[in-house]
Amino acid sequence: MFDKILITPAVRSSMVDHCLQTLPHEACGFLFGAAYGNTIMVKRFAPVPNVAKEPAVRFEMDPASLIPLASRRNDNNNEIIVGIIHSHPLAPAIPSNEDLLTAWHQMPSHWILSLLDLEKPDLQAYRYVADKSAGTRFIPLEWVLADNEPQQKNNP
């Protein structure tokens, strides 16, 4: 498990731009990066078309787009999937009940971009945790913008 997330400004910008371009619908996609001990670095955003029947209030990733995306990921410096993202055009950046029912619980992180304030989109990251007594719950994750990959520590 990781306890720190780094994301490049360019990736954050591409996520925000894509989500703004899809308004009034929800946008979605994958985040790729690398793990450095207990830190993950988000290095790339790959948008995926939203094929939900009600795309203004739900997201469903286009299955046909997932196959080439998954096969390409190993060509990019052994990047791994470090999360998924979707936007909330008219809601805060907090997981909805429907978000908690998605099949994406095994992802290391779930990101939500609220577009309630178009001048200051709100980007939040979460980890979803299955709880037998209370259903799925979410834990907020802290993230920071960083241009450089973390330094590897050598253990003696």
Coordinates of N, CA, C and O in Angstrom, one line a residue:
M1 N 0.8 -1.2 0.0 CA 0.0 0.0 0.0 C 0.9 1.2 0.0 O 2.0 1.2 0.5
F2 N 0.4 2.3 -0.6 CA 1.2 3.5 -0.7 C 0.6 4.5 0.3 O -0.5 4.5 0.7
D3 N 1.4 5.5 0.6 CA 0.9 6.6 1.5 C 1.2 8.0 1.0 O 0.9 9.0 1.6
K4 N 1.8 8.1 -0.2 CA 2.1 9.4 -0.8 C 1.8 9.3 -2.3 O 2.2 8.3 -3.0
I5 N 1.2 10.3 -2.9 CA 0.9 10.4 -4.3 C 1.5 11.7 -4.9 O 1.3 12.8 -4.3
L6 N 2.3 11.5 -5.9 CA 2.8 12.7 -6.7 C 2.2 12.7 -8.0 O 1.9 11.6 -8.6
I7 N 1.9 13.9 -8.6 CA 1.3 14.0 -9.9 C 2.0 15.2 -10.6 O 2.2 16.2 -10.0
T8 N 2.3 15.0 -11.9 CA 3.0 16.1 -12.6 C 1.9 17.2 -12.9 O 0.7 16.9 -13.1
P9 N 2.3 18.4 -13.0 CA 1.4 19.5 -13.4 C 0.8 19.2 -14.7 O -0.3 19.5 -15.0
A10 N 1.6 18.7 -15.7 CA 1.1 18.4 -17.0 C 0.0 17.4 -17.0 O -1.0 17.6 -17.8
V11 N 0.1 16.4 -16.2 CA -1.0 15.4 -16.1 C -2.2 16.0 -15.5 O -3.3 15.8 -16.0
R12 N -2.1 16.7 -14.4 CA -3.2 17.4 -13.8 C -3.9 18.3 -14.9 O -5.1 18.3 -15.0
S13 N -3.1 19.0 -15.6 CA -3.7 19.9 -16.6 C -4.4 19.2 -17.7 O -5.5 19.6 -18.1
S14 N -3.8 18.1 -18.2 CA -4.5 17.3 -19.2 C -5.8 16.7 -18.7 O -6.8 16.6 -19.5
M15 N -5.9 16.3 -17.4 CA -7.1 15.7 -16.9 C -8.2 16.8 -16.8 O -9.3 16.6 -17.2
V16 N -7.8 18.0 -16.3 CA -8.8 19.1 -16.2 C -9.3 19.5 -17.6 O -10.5 19.7 -17.8
D17 N -8.3 19.6 -18.5 CA -8.7 20.0 -19.9 C -9.7 19.0 -20.5 O -10.7 19.4 -21.1
H18 N -9.4 17.8 -20.4 CA -10.3 16.7 -20.9 C -11.7 16.8 -20.3 O -12.7 16.7 -21.0
C19 N -11.7 16.9 -19.0 CA -13.0 17.0 -18.3 C -13.8 18.2 -18.7 O -15.0 18.1 -18.8
L20 N -13.2 19.3 -18.9 CA -13.9 20.5 -19.3 C -14.4 20.4 -20.7 O -15.5 20.8 -21.0
Q21 N -13.6 19.7 -21.6 CA -14.1 19.5 -23.0 C -15.3 18.6 -23.1 O -16.0 18.6 -24.1
T22 N -15.5 17.7 -22.1 CA -16.6 16.7 -22.2 C -17.9 17.3 -21.6 O -18.9 16.6 -21.6
L23 N -17.8 18.5 -21.0 CA -19.1 19.0 -20.4 C -20.2 19.1 -21.4 O -19.9 19.3 -22.6
P24 N -21.4 18.8 -21.1 CA -21.9 18.7 -19.7 C -21.9 17.2 -19.2 O -22.4 16.9 -18.2
H25 N -21.1 16.3 -19.9 CA -21.1 14.9 -19.5 C -19.9 14.7 -18.6 O -18.9 15.4 -18.5
E26 N -20.0 13.6 -17.8 CA -18.9 13.1 -17.0 C -17.8 12.6 -17.9 O -18.1 12.0 -19.0
A27 N -16.6 12.8 -17.6 CA -15.4 12.3 -18.3 C -14.8 11.2 -17.4 O -15.0 11.1 -16.2
C28 N -14.0 10.3 -18.1 CA -13.4 9.3 -17.3 C -12.1 8.8 -18.0 O -11.9 9.1 -19.2
G29 N -11.2 8.1 -17.3 CA -10.0 7.7 -17.8 C -9.1 7.0 -16.8 O -9.5 6.8 -15.6
F30 N -8.0 6.6 -17.3 CA -7.0 5.9 -16.4 C -5.8 6.8 -16.1 O -5.4 7.6 -17.0
L31 N -5.2 6.5 -15.0 CA -3.9 7.2 -14.6 C -2.8 6.1 -14.6 O -3.0 5.1 -14.0
F32 N -1.7 6.4 -15.3 CA -0.6 5.5 -15.3 C 0.6 6.2 -14.6 O 0.7 7.4 -14.6
G33 N 1.5 5.3 -14.1 CA 2.6 5.9 -13.4 C 3.5 4.8 -12.9 O 3.6 3.7 -13.5
A34 N 4.2 5.1 -11.8 CA 5.2 4.1 -11.3 C 5.1 4.2 -9.7 O 4.7 5.1 -9.1
A35 N 5.5 3.1 -9.1 CA 5.6 2.9 -7.7 C 7.0 3.0 -7.2 O 7.9 2.4 -7.9
Y36 N 7.3 3.8 -6.2 CA 8.6 4.0 -5.6 C 8.4 3.7 -4.1 O 8.2 4.6 -3.3
G37 N 8.5 2.5 -3.7 CA 8.3 2.1 -2.3 C 6.8 2.5 -1.9 O 5.9 2.0 -2.6
N38 N 6.6 3.3 -1.0 CA 5.3 3.7 -0.5 C 4.8 4.9 -1.2 O 3.8 5.5 -0.8
T39 N 5.4 5.3 -2.3 CA 5.0 6.5 -3.1 C 4.6 6.1 -4.5 O 5.3 5.3 -5.1
I40 N 3.5 6.6 -5.0 CA 3.2 6.5 -6.5 C 3.3 7.8 -7.1 O 3.0 8.8 -6.6
M41 N 3.8 7.8 -8.4 CA 3.8 9.0 -9.2 C 3.0 8.8 -10.4 O 3.1 7.9 -11.2
V42 N 2.0 9.7 -10.6 CA 1.1 9.7 -11.7 C 1.8 10.4 -12.8 O 2.1 11.6 -12.7
K43 N 2.1 9.7 -13.9 CA 2.9 10.3 -15.1 C 2.1 10.5 -16.3 O 2.5 11.2 -17.2
R44 N 0.9 9.8 -16.4 CA 0.2 9.9 -17.7 C -1.3 9.7 -17.4 O -1.7 8.9 -16.6
F45 N -2.1 10.5 -18.2 CA -3.6 10.4 -18.2 C -4.0 9.8 -19.5 O -3.6 10.4 -20.6
A46 N -4.8 8.8 -19.5 CA -5.4 8.3 -20.8 C -6.9 8.3 -20.7 O -7.5 7.6 -20.0
P47 N -7.5 9.3 -21.4 CA -8.9 9.4 -21.4 C -9.6 8.2 -22.1 O -9.0 7.5 -23.0
V48 N -10.8 7.8 -21.6 CA -11.6 6.7 -22.1 C -13.0 7.3 -22.3 O -13.5 8.0 -21.5
P49 N -13.6 7.0 -23.5 CA -14.9 7.5 -23.7 C -15.9 7.0 -22.7 O -15.9 5.8 -22.3
N50 N -16.8 7.9 -22.3 CA -17.9 7.5 -21.4 C -19.1 7.1 -22.2 O -19.6 7.8 -23.0
V51 N -19.5 5.8 -22.0 CA -20.6 5.3 -22.8 C -21.8 5.0 -22.0 O -22.7 4.3 -22.4
A52 N -21.9 5.7 -20.8 CA -23.1 5.5 -19.9 C -24.3 6.0 -20.6 O -24.3 6.9 -21.5
K53 N -25.5 5.4 -20.3 CA -26.7 5.8 -20.9 C -27.1 7.2 -20.5 O -27.8 7.9 -21.2
E54 N -26.7 7.6 -19.3 CA -26.9 8.9 -18.7 C -25.6 9.6 -18.4 O -25.2 9.7 -17.3
P55 N -24.8 10.0 -19.5 CA -23.5 10.4 -19.2 C -23.3 11.8 -18.5 O -22.3 12.1 -18.0
A56 N -24.4 12.5 -18.3 CA -24.4 13.7 -17.5 C -24.3 13.4 -16.0 O -23.8 14.3 -15.3
V57 N -24.7 12.2 -15.6 CA -24.7 11.9 -14.2 C -24.0 10.6 -13.8 O -24.0 10.2 -12.7
R58 N -23.5 9.9 -14.8 CA -22.8 8.6 -14.6 C -21.6 8.4 -15.6 O -21.6 9.1 -16.6
F59 N -20.7 7.5 -15.2 CA -19.7 7.2 -16.1 C -19.6 5.7 -16.3 O -19.8 4.9 -15.3
E60 N -19.3 5.3 -17.5 CA -19.1 3.9 -17.8 C -18.0 3.9 -18.9 O -18.2 4.4 -20.0
M61 N -16.9 3.3 -18.6 CA -15.8 3.3 -19.5 C -16.1 2.4 -20.7 O -16.6 1.3 -20.5
D62 N -15.8 2.9 -21.9 CA -16.1 2.1 -23.1 C -15.2 0.8 -23.1 O -14.0 1.0 -23.2
P63 N -15.8 -0.4 -23.1 CA -15.0 -1.6 -23.0 C -14.1 -1.8 -24.3 O -13.0 -2.2 -24.1
A64 N -14.5 -1.3 -25.4 CA -13.7 -1.5 -26.6 C -12.4 -0.6 -26.5 O -11.4 -1.0 -27.2
S65 N -12.5 0.5 -25.8 CA -11.3 1.3 -25.6 C -10.3 0.8 -24.6 O -9.1 1.2 -24.6
L66 N -10.7 -0.1 -23.8 CA -9.9 -0.6 -22.7 C -8.8 -1.6 -23.2 O -7.7 -1.7 -22.7
I67 N -9.1 -2.4 -24.2 CA -8.2 -3.4 -24.7 C -7.0 -2.8 -25.3 O -5.8 -3.1 -24.9
P68 N -7.0 -1.8 -26.2 CA -5.8 -1.2 -26.7 C -5.1 -0.4 -25.6 O -3.8 -0.4 -25.6
L69 N -5.8 0.1 -24.7 CA -5.2 0.9 -23.6 C -4.3 0.0 -22.8 O -3.2 0.3 -22.4
A70 N -4.9 -1.2 -22.4 CA -4.1 -2.2 -21.6 C -2.9 -2.7 -22.3 O -1.9 -2.9 -21.7
S71 N -3.0 -3.0 -23.6 CA -1.9 -3.6 -24.4 C -0.8 -2.6 -24.6 O 0.3 -2.9 -24.7
R72 N -1.1 -1.3 -24.6 CA -0.1 -0.2 -24.8 C 0.6 0.1 -23.6 O 1.7 0.6 -23.6
R73 N 0.1 -0.2 -22.4 CA 0.7 0.3 -21.2 C 2.1 -0.2 -20.9 O 2.9 0.5 -20.4
N74 N 2.4 -1.4 -21.4 CA 3.8 -1.9 -21.1 C 4.8 -1.3 -22.1 O 6.0 -1.5 -21.9
D75 N 4.4 -0.6 -23.1 CA 5.3 0.0 -24.0 C 5.8 1.4 -23.5 O 6.6 2.0 -24.1
N76 N 5.2 1.8 -22.4 CA 5.5 3.1 -21.8 C 6.4 3.0 -20.5 O 5.9 3.3 -19.4
N77 N 7.6 2.5 -20.7 CA 8.5 2.4 -19.5 C 8.0 1.6 -18.4 O 8.1 2.0 -17.2
N78 N 7.3 0.5 -18.7 CA 6.7 -0.3 -17.7 C 5.8 0.4 -16.7 O 5.8 0.1 -15.5
E79 N 5.0 1.3 -17.2 CA 4.1 2.0 -16.3 C 3.0 1.1 -15.9 O 2.7 0.1 -16.5
I80 N 2.5 1.3 -14.7 CA 1.4 0.6 -14.1 C 0.2 1.5 -14.0 O 0.3 2.7 -14.0
I81 N -1.0 0.8 -13.9 CA -2.2 1.6 -13.7 C -2.2 2.0 -12.2 O -2.1 1.2 -11.3
V82 N -2.2 3.3 -11.9 CA -2.2 3.8 -10.5 C -3.5 4.4 -10.1 O -3.7 4.8 -9.0
G83 N -4.5 4.4 -11.0 CA -5.8 5.0 -10.6 C -6.7 5.2 -11.8 O -6.4 5.0 -13.0
I84 N -7.9 5.5 -11.5 CA -8.9 6.0 -12.5 C -9.4 7.4 -12.0 O -9.3 7.7 -10.9
I85 N -10.0 8.1 -13.0 CA -10.5 9.4 -12.7 C -11.9 9.5 -13.4 O -12.1 8.9 -14.5
H86 N -12.8 10.2 -12.8 CA -14.0 10.7 -13.5 C -14.4 12.0 -13.0 O -13.9 12.5 -11.9
S87 N -15.2 12.7 -13.7 CA -15.6 14.1 -13.3 C -17.0 14.1 -12.8 O -17.8 13.2 -13.1
H88 N -17.2 15.1 -11.9 CA -18.6 15.4 -11.4 C -18.9 16.8 -12.0 O -18.5 17.8 -11.3
P89 N -19.6 16.9 -13.1 CA -19.9 18.2 -13.6 C -20.8 19.1 -12.7 O -20.6 20.3 -12.6
L90 N -21.7 18.5 -11.9 CA -22.6 19.3 -11.1 C -22.6 18.8 -9.6 O -23.6 19.0 -8.9
A91 N -21.5 18.2 -9.2 CA -21.5 17.7 -7.8 C -20.1 17.9 -7.2 O -19.1 18.1 -8.0
P92 N -19.9 17.9 -5.9 CA -18.6 18.0 -5.3 C -17.7 16.8 -5.6 O -18.2 15.8 -6.1
A93 N -16.4 17.0 -5.4 CA -15.5 15.9 -5.6 C -15.4 14.9 -4.5 O -14.4 14.6 -3.9
I94 N -16.6 14.3 -4.2 CA -16.8 13.3 -3.1 C -17.5 12.1 -3.8 O -18.4 12.3 -4.6
P95 N -17.0 10.9 -3.5 CA -17.7 9.7 -4.1 C -19.2 9.7 -3.8 O -19.6 9.9 -2.6
S96 N -20.0 9.5 -4.8 CA -21.4 9.3 -4.7 C -21.7 7.9 -4.3 O -20.8 7.0 -4.4
N97 N -22.9 7.6 -3.9 CA -23.3 6.2 -3.6 C -23.0 5.3 -4.8 O -22.6 4.2 -4.7
E98 N -23.4 5.8 -6.0 CA -23.1 5.0 -7.2 C -21.7 4.8 -7.5 O -21.3 3.7 -7.9
D99 N -20.8 5.8 -7.2 CA -19.4 5.6 -7.3 C -18.9 4.5 -6.5 O -18.0 3.7 -6.9
L100 N -19.4 4.4 -5.3 CA -19.0 3.3 -4.3 C -19.5 1.9 -4.8 O -19.0 0.9 -4.3
L101 N -20.4 1.9 -5.7 CA -20.9 0.6 -6.2 C -20.3 0.1 -7.5 O -20.6 -0.9 -8.0
T102 N -19.3 0.9 -8.0 CA -18.7 0.5 -9.2 C -17.8 -0.7 -9.0 O -17.5 -1.1 -7.9
A103 N -17.4 -1.3 -10.1 CA -16.5 -2.5 -10.1 C -15.0 -2.1 -10.0 O -14.2 -3.0 -10.2
W104 N -14.7 -0.9 -9.8 CA -13.3 -0.5 -9.8 C -12.6 -0.5 -8.5 O -11.7 0.3 -8.2
H105 N -13.1 -1.3 -7.5 CA -12.5 -1.3 -6.2 C -11.1 -1.7 -6.0 O -10.5 -1.4 -5.0
Q106 N -10.5 -2.4 -7.0 CA -9.2 -2.9 -6.9 C -8.1 -1.8 -7.3 O -7.0 -2.1 -7.2
M107 N -8.6 -0.7 -7.8 CA -7.7 0.3 -8.3 C -7.0 0.9 -7.1 O -7.6 1.1 -6.0
P108 N -5.7 1.3 -7.3 CA -5.0 1.9 -6.1 C -5.5 3.2 -5.7 O -5.5 3.6 -4.5
S109 N -6.1 4.0 -6.7 CA -6.7 5.3 -6.3 C -7.8 5.6 -7.3 O -7.9 5.2 -8.4
H110 N -8.8 6.4 -6.7 CA -10.0 6.9 -7.5 C -9.9 8.4 -7.3 O -10.0 8.9 -6.2
W111 N -9.9 9.0 -8.5 CA -9.9 10.5 -8.5 C -11.2 11.1 -9.0 O -11.8 10.5 -9.9
I112 N -11.6 12.1 -8.4 CA -12.8 12.8 -8.8 C -12.5 14.3 -9.0 O -11.9 14.9 -8.2
L113 N -12.9 14.8 -10.2 CA -12.7 16.2 -10.5 C -14.1 16.9 -10.5 O -14.9 16.6 -11.4
S114 N -14.3 17.8 -9.5 CA -15.6 18.5 -9.5 C -15.4 19.7 -10.4 O -14.4 20.5 -10.3
L115 N -16.5 20.0 -11.2 CA -16.5 21.1 -12.1 C -17.6 22.1 -11.7 O -18.0 22.9 -12.5
L116 N -17.9 22.1 -10.4 CA -18.9 23.1 -9.9 C -18.4 24.5 -10.1 O -19.2 25.4 -10.4
D117 N -17.1 24.7 -9.9 CA -16.5 26.0 -10.1 C -15.5 25.9 -11.2 O -14.4 25.3 -11.1
L118 N -15.9 26.3 -12.4 CA -15.1 26.1 -13.6 C -13.8 26.9 -13.5 O -12.8 26.5 -14.2
E119 N -13.7 27.9 -12.7 CA -12.4 28.7 -12.6 C -11.5 27.9 -11.7 O -10.3 28.1 -11.8
K120 N -12.0 27.1 -10.7 CA -11.1 26.4 -9.8 C -11.7 24.9 -9.7 O -12.3 24.6 -8.6
P121 N -11.4 24.1 -10.7 CA -11.9 22.7 -10.6 C -11.2 22.1 -9.3 O -10.0 22.3 -9.0
D122 N -12.0 21.2 -8.6 CA -11.5 20.6 -7.4 C -11.2 19.2 -7.7 O -12.1 18.4 -8.0
L123 N -9.9 18.8 -7.5 CA -9.5 17.4 -7.8 C -9.1 16.8 -6.4 O -8.4 17.3 -5.7
Q124 N -9.8 15.6 -6.2 CA -9.6 14.9 -5.0 C -9.3 13.4 -5.3 O -9.8 12.9 -6.3
A125 N -8.5 12.7 -4.5 CA -8.2 11.3 -4.6 C -8.7 10.5 -3.4 O -8.6 11.0 -2.3
Y126 N -9.1 9.3 -3.7 CA -9.6 8.4 -2.6 C -9.1 7.0 -2.8 O -8.7 6.6 -3.9
R127 N -9.2 6.2 -1.8 CA -9.0 4.8 -1.8 C -10.4 4.2 -1.4 O -10.9 4.6 -0.4
Y128 N -10.9 3.2 -2.1 CA -12.1 2.6 -1.8 C -11.8 1.3 -1.0 O -10.9 0.6 -1.4
V129 N -12.5 1.1 0.1 CA -12.3 0.0 0.9 C -13.6 -0.8 1.2 O -14.6 -0.2 1.5
A130 N -13.6 -2.1 0.9 CA -14.8 -2.9 1.1 C -14.9 -3.2 2.6 O -13.9 -3.7 3.2
D131 N -16.0 -3.0 3.1 CA -16.3 -3.2 4.6 C -17.5 -4.1 4.6 O -18.6 -3.7 4.2
K132 N -17.4 -5.3 5.1 CA -18.5 -6.3 5.1 C -19.7 -5.8 5.9 O -20.8 -6.0 5.6
S133 N -19.5 -5.0 7.0 CA -20.6 -4.5 7.8 C -21.2 -3.3 7.2 O -22.4 -3.0 7.4
A134 N -20.4 -2.4 6.6 CA -21.0 -1.1 6.2 C -20.9 -0.9 4.7 O -21.2 0.2 4.2
G135 N -20.6 -1.9 3.9 CA -20.4 -1.7 2.4 C -19.1 -1.1 2.1 O -18.2 -1.0 2.9
T136 N -19.0 -0.5 0.9 CA -17.8 0.1 0.5 C -17.7 1.6 1.1 O -18.7 2.3 1.1
R137 N -16.6 1.9 1.6 CA -16.4 3.3 2.1 C -15.2 3.8 1.4 O -14.4 3.1 0.7
F138 N -14.9 5.1 1.6 CA -13.8 5.8 0.9 C -12.9 6.4 2.0 O -13.4 6.9 3.0
I139 N -11.6 6.5 1.6 CA -10.6 7.1 2.5 C -9.9 8.2 1.6 O -9.4 7.9 0.5
P140 N -10.0 9.5 2.0 CA -9.3 10.5 1.2 C -7.8 10.3 1.2 O -7.2 9.8 2.2
L141 N -7.2 10.6 0.1 CA -5.7 10.5 -0.1 C -5.2 11.8 -0.4 O -5.7 12.6 -1.1
E142 N -4.0 12.1 0.2 CA -3.3 13.4 -0.1 C -2.4 13.2 -1.3 O -1.9 12.1 -1.5
W143 N -2.3 14.2 -2.1 CA -1.5 14.2 -3.3 C -0.8 15.6 -3.4 O -1.3 16.6 -2.9
V144 N 0.3 15.6 -4.1 CA 1.0 16.9 -4.3 C 1.5 16.9 -5.8 O 1.8 15.9 -6.4
L145 N 1.6 18.1 -6.3 CA 2.2 18.3 -7.6 C 3.7 18.2 -7.5 O 4.3 18.7 -6.6
A146 N 4.3 17.5 -8.5 CA 5.7 17.3 -8.5 C 6.2 17.1 -9.9 O 5.6 16.3 -10.6
D147 N 7.3 17.8 -10.3 CA 7.8 17.6 -11.6 C 8.8 16.4 -11.7 O 9.0 15.8 -12.7
N148 N 9.4 16.1 -10.6 CA 10.5 15.1 -10.6 C 10.0 13.8 -9.9 O 9.3 13.9 -8.9
E149 N 10.6 12.7 -10.3 CA 10.3 11.4 -9.7 C 11.0 11.4 -8.4 O 12.1 12.0 -8.2
P150 N 10.5 10.6 -7.4 CA 11.2 10.6 -6.1 C 12.5 9.9 -6.2 O 12.7 9.1 -7.1
Q151 N 13.4 10.3 -5.3 CA 14.8 9.7 -5.3 C 14.6 8.3 -4.7 O 14.0 8.1 -3.7
Q152 N 15.3 7.3 -5.3 CA 15.3 6.0 -4.7 C 16.3 6.0 -3.6 O 17.4 6.5 -3.7
K153 N 15.9 5.4 -2.5 CA 16.8 5.2 -1.3 C 17.4 3.9 -1.4 O 16.7 2.9 -1.6
N154 N 18.7 3.9 -1.2 CA 19.4 2.6 -1.1 C 19.5 2.1 0.3 O 19.9 2.8 1.2
N155 N 19.0 0.9 0.5 CA 19.1 0.3 1.8 C 20.4 -0.4 2.0 O 20.8 -1.3 1.2
P156 N 21.2 -0.1 3.1 CA 22.5 -0.8 3.3 C 22.3 -2.2 3.6 O 21.4 -2.7 4.1

